[in-house]
Amino acid sequence: MEGKEVLPRHVGLIMDGNGRWAKLRHMPRSYGHNAGMNRMIGLAEHAKARGVKYLTAYTLSTENLARPKEEVEGLYNLFRKYFKSNVKKLYKKGSAVKVIGDLSALPEDVAALLREGEENSPADAQFTLIFAINYGTRSEILRAVNLAVENGKKLCAEEFAKFLYTDGIPDPDFIIRTGGEKRLSNFLTFQAAYAELYFCDILFPDFSDAEFDAALDEFARRDRRFGNV
Ligand code: FPP
């Protein structure tokens, strides 16, 4: 419709390039992840201001857990930092956080902080920031299938979706990946069946609000047909 802004309701964000960003500055990878965290916080604010309702940030994949211990520990420390302090600022602005992924493999204190972060979120939030942590769609689907088998009856697509971590969250309309690679890397591959994909070369810590706006402009220009004509 002319003059009407076409916005994705749910944006998925693959925040790639932190390591390279740090390397360019002769700094350790953890420096890049810290810069990535700060950029993610800014982007969440901006996405909310633009009218996006859900932003899912791929923060740690099931495969990332196999990275060197020091790097994974550094990411846990960022979760501790974020969920102890920054999350309260989000609540004050009427936003919620949610976590998707298998928290059982995380240190207990981190898993507890993440769960608290969800539980203390306002119920009537206008915006939800979703952290995908120890997340991968393959393990999500296997978990859902096993739960469905235990349930013991045939399911339709909607019933099956209730067994996914993303139960209650609308499918992403738009997935942005920074850092130059053109793949989804096990991120919401079931839910993204009809998502529009956007790839750019910018390393995540440099992915500005203006770059995000350019991505939204591109989304608005896409012709979404959902398999129809
Ligand atoms: C991929 O870039 C990025 C990650 C595996 C981690 C993303 C995590 C953050 C941005 C921190 C967010 C944390 C909070 C609590 C908000 P990469 O390191 O693989 O980049 P590279 O391809 O350049 O090596």
PDB file of C-alpha atoms and ligand atoms in Angstrom:
ATOM      1  CA  MET A   1       0.000   0.000   0.000  1.00  0.00           C
ATOM      2  CA  GLU A   2       1.445   3.386  -0.960  1.00  0.00           C
ATOM      3  CA  GLY A   3       2.886   5.416   1.915  1.00  0.00           C
ATOM      4  CA  LYS A   4       2.487   2.571   4.396  1.00  0.00           C
ATOM      5  CA  GLU A   5       5.664   1.312   6.049  1.00  0.00           C
ATOM      6  CA  VAL A   6       6.223  -2.422   5.611  1.00  0.00           C
ATOM      7  CA  LEU A   7       8.056  -3.627   8.693  1.00  0.00           C
ATOM      8  CA  PRO A   8       9.101  -7.087   9.785  1.00  0.00           C
ATOM      9  CA  ARG A   9       7.397  -8.012  13.053  1.00  0.00           C
ATOM     10  CA  HIS A  10      10.216 -10.394  14.024  1.00  0.00           C
ATOM     11  CA  VAL A  11      13.854  -9.883  12.987  1.00  0.00           C
ATOM     12  CA  GLY A  12      16.518 -12.572  13.472  1.00  0.00           C
ATOM     13  CA  LEU A  13      20.094 -11.368  13.820  1.00  0.00           C
ATOM     14  CA  ILE A  14      23.203 -13.463  13.140  1.00  0.00           C
ATOM     15  CA  MET A  15      25.902 -11.324  14.716  1.00  0.00           C
ATOM     16  CA  ASP A  16      28.957 -12.535  12.827  1.00  0.00           C
ATOM     17  CA  GLY A  17      32.335 -10.851  12.635  1.00  0.00           C
ATOM     18  CA  ASN A  18      33.228 -10.008  16.251  1.00  0.00           C
ATOM     19  CA  GLY A  19      36.441 -12.060  16.117  1.00  0.00           C
ATOM     20  CA  ARG A  20      37.663 -10.463  12.888  1.00  0.00           C
ATOM     21  CA  TRP A  21      36.727  -7.013  14.178  1.00  0.00           C
ATOM     22  CA  ALA A  22      38.924  -7.597  17.236  1.00  0.00           C
ATOM     23  CA  LYS A  23      41.751  -9.083  15.154  1.00  0.00           C
ATOM     24  CA  LEU A  24      41.856  -5.968  12.974  1.00  0.00           C
ATOM     25  CA  ARG A  25      42.529  -4.048  16.194  1.00  0.00           C
ATOM     26  CA  HIS A  26      45.149  -6.573  17.434  1.00  0.00           C
ATOM     27  CA  MET A  27      42.865  -7.401  20.323  1.00  0.00           C
ATOM     28  CA  PRO A  28      41.606 -10.738  21.705  1.00  0.00           C
ATOM     29  CA  ARG A  29      38.313 -12.189  20.440  1.00  0.00           C
ATOM     30  CA  SER A  30      36.652 -11.377  23.785  1.00  0.00           C
ATOM     31  CA  TYR A  31      37.144  -7.680  22.969  1.00  0.00           C
ATOM     32  CA  GLY A  32      35.126  -8.197  19.807  1.00  0.00           C
ATOM     33  CA  HIS A  33      32.352 -10.022  21.660  1.00  0.00           C
ATOM     34  CA  ASN A  34      32.164  -7.210  24.209  1.00  0.00           C
ATOM     35  CA  ALA A  35      31.846  -4.672  21.376  1.00  0.00           C
ATOM     36  CA  GLY A  36      29.227  -6.968  19.812  1.00  0.00           C
ATOM     37  CA  MET A  37      27.247  -7.014  23.042  1.00  0.00           C
ATOM     38  CA  ASN A  38      27.240  -3.202  23.196  1.00  0.00           C
ATOM     39  CA  ARG A  39      26.143  -2.994  19.571  1.00  0.00           C
ATOM     40  CA  MET A  40      23.392  -5.523  20.183  1.00  0.00           C
ATOM     41  CA  ILE A  41      22.059  -3.466  23.085  1.00  0.00           C
ATOM     42  CA  GLY A  42      21.968  -0.367  20.872  1.00  0.00           C
ATOM     43  CA  LEU A  43      20.355  -2.209  17.994  1.00  0.00           C
ATOM     44  CA  ALA A  44      17.629  -3.641  20.222  1.00  0.00           C
ATOM     45  CA  GLU A  45      16.705  -0.090  21.328  1.00  0.00           C
ATOM     46  CA  HIS A  46      16.698   1.070  17.752  1.00  0.00           C
ATOM     47  CA  ALA A  47      14.681  -1.883  16.454  1.00  0.00           C
ATOM     48  CA  LYS A  48      12.076  -1.235  19.141  1.00  0.00           C
ATOM     49  CA  ALA A  49      11.924   2.467  18.253  1.00  0.00           C
ATOM     50  CA  ARG A  50      11.397   1.490  14.613  1.00  0.00           C
ATOM     51  CA  GLY A  51       8.406  -0.674  15.594  1.00  0.00           C
ATOM     52  CA  VAL A  52       9.894  -4.165  15.391  1.00  0.00           C
ATOM     53  CA  LYS A  53       8.192  -6.375  18.021  1.00  0.00           C
ATOM     54  CA  TYR A  54      10.653  -9.268  18.368  1.00  0.00           C
ATOM     55  CA  LEU A  55      14.405  -9.344  17.853  1.00  0.00           C
ATOM     56  CA  THR A  56      16.172 -12.700  18.161  1.00  0.00           C
ATOM     57  CA  ALA A  57      19.949 -12.458  18.571  1.00  0.00           C
ATOM     58  CA  TYR A  58      22.044 -15.547  17.831  1.00  0.00           C
ATOM     59  CA  THR A  59      24.329 -15.247  20.810  1.00  0.00           C
ATOM     60  CA  LEU A  60      25.753 -18.762  21.166  1.00  0.00           C
ATOM     61  CA  SER A  61      25.067 -21.691  18.867  1.00  0.00           C
ATOM     62  CA  THR A  62      25.196 -25.347  19.922  1.00  0.00           C
ATOM     63  CA  GLU A  63      28.344 -25.579  17.757  1.00  0.00           C
ATOM     64  CA  ASN A  64      29.960 -22.489  19.340  1.00  0.00           C
ATOM     65  CA  LEU A  65      30.162 -24.390  22.640  1.00  0.00           C
ATOM     66  CA  ALA A  66      33.072 -26.363  21.134  1.00  0.00           C
ATOM     67  CA  ARG A  67      35.155 -23.167  20.791  1.00  0.00           C
ATOM     68  CA  PRO A  68      38.185 -22.739  23.088  1.00  0.00           C
ATOM     69  CA  LYS A  69      37.158 -22.681  26.759  1.00  0.00           C
ATOM     70  CA  GLU A  70      38.485 -19.161  27.224  1.00  0.00           C
ATOM     71  CA  GLU A  71      36.204 -17.765  24.500  1.00  0.00           C
ATOM     72  CA  VAL A  72      33.115 -19.613  25.753  1.00  0.00           C
ATOM     73  CA  GLU A  73      33.853 -18.488  29.337  1.00  0.00           C
ATOM     74  CA  GLY A  74      34.177 -14.926  28.052  1.00  0.00           C
ATOM     75  CA  LEU A  75      30.702 -15.183  26.509  1.00  0.00           C
ATOM     76  CA  TYR A  76      29.288 -16.565  29.779  1.00  0.00           C
ATOM     77  CA  ASN A  77      30.774 -13.536  31.530  1.00  0.00           C
ATOM     78  CA  LEU A  78      28.982 -11.254  29.071  1.00  0.00           C
ATOM     79  CA  PHE A  79      25.681 -13.033  29.820  1.00  0.00           C
ATOM     80  CA  ARG A  80      26.360 -12.588  33.551  1.00  0.00           C
ATOM     81  CA  LYS A  81      27.081  -8.889  33.021  1.00  0.00           C
ATOM     82  CA  TYR A  82      24.053  -8.301  30.803  1.00  0.00           C
ATOM     83  CA  PHE A  83      21.550 -10.242  32.880  1.00  0.00           C
ATOM     84  CA  LYS A  84      22.730  -8.711  36.173  1.00  0.00           C
ATOM     85  CA  SER A  85      22.502  -5.093  35.080  1.00  0.00           C
ATOM     86  CA  ASN A  86      21.457  -4.115  31.540  1.00  0.00           C
ATOM     87  CA  VAL A  87      18.325  -6.232  31.513  1.00  0.00           C
ATOM     88  CA  LYS A  88      16.694  -3.987  34.138  1.00  0.00           C
ATOM     89  CA  LYS A  89      16.997  -1.007  31.794  1.00  0.00           C
ATOM     90  CA  LEU A  90      15.062  -3.005  29.229  1.00  0.00           C
ATOM     91  CA  TYR A  91      12.257  -3.802  31.709  1.00  0.00           C
ATOM     92  CA  LYS A  92      11.996  -0.101  32.628  1.00  0.00           C
ATOM     93  CA  LYS A  93      11.269   0.633  28.990  1.00  0.00           C
ATOM     94  CA  GLY A  94       8.493  -1.952  28.977  1.00  0.00           C
ATOM     95  CA  SER A  95      10.445  -4.643  27.110  1.00  0.00           C
ATOM     96  CA  ALA A  96      10.828  -8.329  27.865  1.00  0.00           C
ATOM     97  CA  VAL A  97      13.616 -10.841  27.398  1.00  0.00           C
ATOM     98  CA  LYS A  98      13.261 -14.453  26.423  1.00  0.00           C
ATOM     99  CA  VAL A  99      15.857 -17.180  25.985  1.00  0.00           C
ATOM    100  CA  ILE A 100      15.709 -20.043  23.487  1.00  0.00           C
ATOM    101  CA  GLY A 101      18.125 -22.973  23.586  1.00  0.00           C
ATOM    102  CA  ASP A 102      19.339 -25.742  25.863  1.00  0.00           C
ATOM    103  CA  LEU A 103      20.342 -24.084  29.113  1.00  0.00           C
ATOM    104  CA  SER A 104      21.182 -27.390  30.824  1.00  0.00           C
ATOM    105  CA  ALA A 105      24.736 -27.325  29.405  1.00  0.00           C
ATOM    106  CA  LEU A 106      25.494 -23.858  30.797  1.00  0.00           C
ATOM    107  CA  PRO A 107      27.026 -23.083  34.198  1.00  0.00           C
ATOM    108  CA  GLU A 108      24.211 -23.199  36.760  1.00  0.00           C
ATOM    109  CA  ASP A 109      24.522 -19.560  37.808  1.00  0.00           C
ATOM    110  CA  VAL A 110      24.293 -18.411  34.171  1.00  0.00           C
ATOM    111  CA  ALA A 111      21.261 -20.604  33.460  1.00  0.00           C
ATOM    112  CA  ALA A 112      19.583 -19.297  36.646  1.00  0.00           C
ATOM    113  CA  LEU A 113      20.225 -15.667  35.645  1.00  0.00           C
ATOM    114  CA  LEU A 114      18.766 -16.280  32.188  1.00  0.00           C
ATOM    115  CA  ARG A 115      15.648 -17.917  33.617  1.00  0.00           C
ATOM    116  CA  GLU A 116      15.217 -15.068  36.128  1.00  0.00           C
ATOM    117  CA  GLY A 117      15.616 -12.613  33.277  1.00  0.00           C
ATOM    118  CA  GLU A 118      12.663 -14.222  31.546  1.00  0.00           C
ATOM    119  CA  GLU A 119      10.544 -14.558  34.670  1.00  0.00           C
ATOM    120  CA  ASN A 120      11.014 -10.926  35.773  1.00  0.00           C
ATOM    121  CA  SER A 121      10.067  -9.571  32.354  1.00  0.00           C
ATOM    122  CA  PRO A 122       6.920  -7.456  32.097  1.00  0.00           C
ATOM    123  CA  ALA A 123       3.964  -9.522  30.923  1.00  0.00           C
ATOM    124  CA  ASP A 124       2.526  -6.836  28.647  1.00  0.00           C
ATOM    125  CA  ALA A 125       5.762  -6.018  26.795  1.00  0.00           C
ATOM    126  CA  GLN A 126       5.642  -4.127  23.507  1.00  0.00           C
ATOM    127  CA  PHE A 127       9.031  -5.484  22.500  1.00  0.00           C
ATOM    128  CA  THR A 128      10.800  -8.786  23.217  1.00  0.00           C
ATOM    129  CA  LEU A 129      14.533  -9.345  22.924  1.00  0.00           C
ATOM    130  CA  ILE A 130      15.163 -13.045  22.441  1.00  0.00           C
ATOM    131  CA  PHE A 131      18.582 -14.537  23.166  1.00  0.00           C
ATOM    132  CA  ALA A 132      19.383 -17.735  21.272  1.00  0.00           C
ATOM    133  CA  ILE A 133      21.873 -19.387  23.630  1.00  0.00           C
ATOM    134  CA  ASN A 134      23.236 -22.896  23.109  1.00  0.00           C
ATOM    135  CA  TYR A 135      20.649 -22.894  20.345  1.00  0.00           C
ATOM    136  CA  GLY A 136      20.539 -24.871  17.103  1.00  0.00           C
ATOM    137  CA  THR A 137      17.456 -25.793  15.086  1.00  0.00           C
ATOM    138  CA  ARG A 138      18.554 -29.424  14.633  1.00  0.00           C
ATOM    139  CA  SER A 139      18.676 -30.092  18.364  1.00  0.00           C
ATOM    140  CA  GLU A 140      15.507 -28.022  18.839  1.00  0.00           C
ATOM    141  CA  ILE A 141      13.650 -30.240  16.349  1.00  0.00           C
ATOM    142  CA  LEU A 142      14.993 -33.466  17.854  1.00  0.00           C
ATOM    143  CA  ARG A 143      13.911 -32.309  21.288  1.00  0.00           C
ATOM    144  CA  ALA A 144      10.472 -31.400  19.945  1.00  0.00           C
ATOM    145  CA  VAL A 145      10.106 -34.765  18.175  1.00  0.00           C
ATOM    146  CA  ASN A 146      10.984 -36.643  21.364  1.00  0.00           C
ATOM    147  CA  LEU A 147       8.517 -34.575  23.365  1.00  0.00           C
ATOM    148  CA  ALA A 148       5.882 -35.212  20.699  1.00  0.00           C
ATOM    149  CA  VAL A 149       6.566 -38.976  20.786  1.00  0.00           C
ATOM    150  CA  GLU A 150       6.184 -38.936  24.568  1.00  0.00           C
ATOM    151  CA  ASN A 151       2.909 -37.111  23.981  1.00  0.00           C
ATOM    152  CA  GLY A 152       1.857 -40.178  21.980  1.00  0.00           C
ATOM    153  CA  LYS A 153      -0.424 -38.767  19.278  1.00  0.00           C
ATOM    154  CA  LYS A 154      -0.098 -37.437  15.745  1.00  0.00           C
ATOM    155  CA  LEU A 155       0.331 -33.692  15.542  1.00  0.00           C
ATOM    156  CA  CYS A 156      -0.528 -30.984  13.039  1.00  0.00           C
ATOM    157  CA  ALA A 157       2.075 -28.269  12.276  1.00  0.00           C
ATOM    158  CA  GLU A 158       0.640 -25.857  14.856  1.00  0.00           C
ATOM    159  CA  GLU A 159       0.679 -28.512  17.587  1.00  0.00           C
ATOM    160  CA  PHE A 160       4.255 -29.481  16.697  1.00  0.00           C
ATOM    161  CA  ALA A 161       5.389 -25.839  16.898  1.00  0.00           C
ATOM    162  CA  LYS A 162       4.293 -25.828  20.549  1.00  0.00           C
ATOM    163  CA  PHE A 163       7.178 -28.202  21.325  1.00  0.00           C
ATOM    164  CA  LEU A 164       9.770 -25.821  19.880  1.00  0.00           C
ATOM    165  CA  TYR A 165      11.655 -23.309  22.019  1.00  0.00           C
ATOM    166  CA  THR A 166       9.949 -20.612  19.976  1.00  0.00           C
ATOM    167  CA  ASP A 167       6.441 -21.573  21.142  1.00  0.00           C
ATOM    168  CA  GLY A 168       4.399 -18.366  21.331  1.00  0.00           C
ATOM    169  CA  ILE A 169       6.856 -16.343  19.223  1.00  0.00           C
ATOM    170  CA  PRO A 170       5.799 -15.521  15.641  1.00  0.00           C
ATOM    171  CA  ASP A 171       8.094 -16.839  12.906  1.00  0.00           C
ATOM    172  CA  PRO A 172      10.856 -14.435  11.855  1.00  0.00           C
ATOM    173  CA  ASP A 173       9.972 -12.389   8.770  1.00  0.00           C
ATOM    174  CA  PHE A 174      13.498 -11.151   8.223  1.00  0.00           C
ATOM    175  CA  ILE A 175      16.928 -12.553   9.037  1.00  0.00           C
ATOM    176  CA  ILE A 176      20.006 -10.362   8.909  1.00  0.00           C
ATOM    177  CA  ARG A 177      23.501 -11.836   8.900  1.00  0.00           C
ATOM    178  CA  THR A 178      26.533  -9.587   9.192  1.00  0.00           C
ATOM    179  CA  GLY A 179      30.164 -10.571   8.567  1.00  0.00           C
ATOM    180  CA  GLY A 180      30.042 -11.701   4.937  1.00  0.00           C
ATOM    181  CA  GLU A 181      28.957 -15.358   5.137  1.00  0.00           C
ATOM    182  CA  LYS A 182      25.759 -16.337   3.341  1.00  0.00           C
ATOM    183  CA  ARG A 183      24.243 -19.108   5.410  1.00  0.00           C
ATOM    184  CA  LEU A 184      21.894 -19.626   8.350  1.00  0.00           C
ATOM    185  CA  SER A 185      24.213 -21.830  10.453  1.00  0.00           C
ATOM    186  CA  ASN A 186      21.452 -23.774  12.262  1.00  0.00           C
ATOM    187  CA  PHE A 187      19.589 -20.555  13.237  1.00  0.00           C
ATOM    188  CA  LEU A 188      15.769 -20.796  13.162  1.00  0.00           C
ATOM    189  CA  THR A 189      15.888 -22.859   9.963  1.00  0.00           C
ATOM    190  CA  PHE A 190      12.430 -24.381  10.668  1.00  0.00           C
ATOM    191  CA  GLN A 191      10.841 -21.070  11.623  1.00  0.00           C
ATOM    192  CA  ALA A 192      12.511 -19.148   8.778  1.00  0.00           C
ATOM    193  CA  ALA A 193      10.824 -21.150   6.004  1.00  0.00           C
ATOM    194  CA  TYR A 194       9.446 -17.923   4.490  1.00  0.00           C
ATOM    195  CA  ALA A 195      11.751 -15.359   6.052  1.00  0.00           C
ATOM    196  CA  GLU A 196      13.466 -12.859   3.819  1.00  0.00           C
ATOM    197  CA  LEU A 197      17.255 -13.143   4.123  1.00  0.00           C
ATOM    198  CA  TYR A 198      19.697 -10.242   4.193  1.00  0.00           C
ATOM    199  CA  PHE A 199      23.462 -10.663   4.101  1.00  0.00           C
ATOM    200  CA  CYS A 200      26.031  -7.912   4.425  1.00  0.00           C
ATOM    201  CA  ASP A 201      29.823  -7.779   4.720  1.00  0.00           C
ATOM    202  CA  ILE A 202      29.953  -5.399   7.679  1.00  0.00           C
ATOM    203  CA  LEU A 203      31.483  -6.917  10.818  1.00  0.00           C
ATOM    204  CA  PHE A 204      28.850  -6.968  13.564  1.00  0.00           C
ATOM    205  CA  PRO A 205      30.342  -4.351  15.943  1.00  0.00           C
ATOM    206  CA  ASP A 206      30.254  -1.904  12.988  1.00  0.00           C
ATOM    207  CA  PHE A 207      26.655  -2.707  12.022  1.00  0.00           C
ATOM    208  CA  SER A 208      25.123   0.692  12.799  1.00  0.00           C
ATOM    209  CA  ASP A 209      21.519   1.747  13.307  1.00  0.00           C
ATOM    210  CA  ALA A 210      21.692   3.295   9.810  1.00  0.00           C
ATOM    211  CA  GLU A 211      22.773  -0.086   8.376  1.00  0.00           C
ATOM    212  CA  PHE A 212      19.850  -1.697  10.158  1.00  0.00           C
ATOM    213  CA  ASP A 213      17.539   0.915   8.624  1.00  0.00           C
ATOM    214  CA  ALA A 214      18.987   0.148   5.171  1.00  0.00           C
ATOM    215  CA  ALA A 215      18.191  -3.531   5.767  1.00  0.00           C
ATOM    216  CA  LEU A 216      14.610  -2.633   6.771  1.00  0.00           C
ATOM    217  CA  ASP A 217      14.283  -0.561   3.577  1.00  0.00           C
ATOM    218  CA  GLU A 218      15.382  -3.590   1.570  1.00  0.00           C
ATOM    219  CA  PHE A 219      12.802  -5.736   3.403  1.00  0.00           C
ATOM    220  CA  ALA A 220      10.077  -3.247   2.471  1.00  0.00           C
ATOM    221  CA  ARG A 221      11.018  -3.624  -1.204  1.00  0.00           C
ATOM    222  CA  ARG A 222      10.815  -7.435  -1.202  1.00  0.00           C
ATOM    223  CA  ASP A 223       7.829  -9.110  -2.819  1.00  0.00           C
ATOM    224  CA  ARG A 224       6.684 -11.742  -0.322  1.00  0.00           C
ATOM    225  CA  ARG A 225       4.458 -14.342  -1.966  1.00  0.00           C
ATOM    226  CA  PHE A 226       4.637 -17.253   0.513  1.00  0.00           C
ATOM    227  CA  GLY A 227       4.545 -19.760  -2.356  1.00  0.00           C
ATOM    228  CA  ASN A 228       1.497 -18.092  -3.901  1.00  0.00           C
ATOM    229  CA  VAL A 229       1.424 -16.189  -7.215  1.00  0.00           C
TER     230      VAL A 229
HETATM  231  C1  FPP B   1      30.052 -14.713  15.852  1.00  0.00           C
HETATM  232  O1  FPP B   1      31.168 -13.938  15.475  1.00  0.00           O
HETATM  233  C2  FPP B   1      29.551 -14.255  17.129  1.00  0.00           C
HETATM  234  C3  FPP B   1      29.390 -15.047  18.224  1.00  0.00           C
HETATM  235  C4  FPP B   1      29.691 -16.488  18.228  1.00  0.00           C
HETATM  236  C5  FPP B   1      28.926 -14.495  19.523  1.00  0.00           C
HETATM  237  C6  FPP B   1      27.952 -13.349  19.449  1.00  0.00           C
HETATM  238  C7  FPP B   1      27.850 -12.764  20.789  1.00  0.00           C
HETATM  239  C8  FPP B   1      27.715 -11.470  21.054  1.00  0.00           C
HETATM  240  C9  FPP B   1      27.543 -10.402  20.042  1.00  0.00           C
HETATM  241  C10 FPP B   1      27.692 -11.046  22.501  1.00  0.00           C
HETATM  242  C11 FPP B   1      26.275 -10.794  22.925  1.00  0.00           C
HETATM  243  C12 FPP B   1      26.147 -10.943  24.350  1.00  0.00           C
HETATM  244  C13 FPP B   1      25.168 -10.389  25.103  1.00  0.00           C
HETATM  245  C14 FPP B   1      25.017 -10.775  26.515  1.00  0.00           C
HETATM  246  C15 FPP B   1      24.249  -9.392  24.565  1.00  0.00           C
HETATM  247  P1  FPP B   1      32.598 -14.591  15.429  1.00  0.00           P
HETATM  248  O2  FPP B   1      33.271 -14.347  16.730  1.00  0.00           O
HETATM  249  O3  FPP B   1      32.512 -16.013  15.010  1.00  0.00           O
HETATM  250  O4  FPP B   1      33.281 -13.715  14.354  1.00  0.00           O
HETATM  251  P2  FPP B   1      34.422 -14.126  13.321  1.00  0.00           P
HETATM  252  O5  FPP B   1      33.715 -14.889  12.234  1.00  0.00           O
HETATM  253  O6  FPP B   1      34.929 -12.807  12.860  1.00  0.00           O
HETATM  254  O7  FPP B   1      35.455 -14.928  14.040  1.00  0.00           O
END
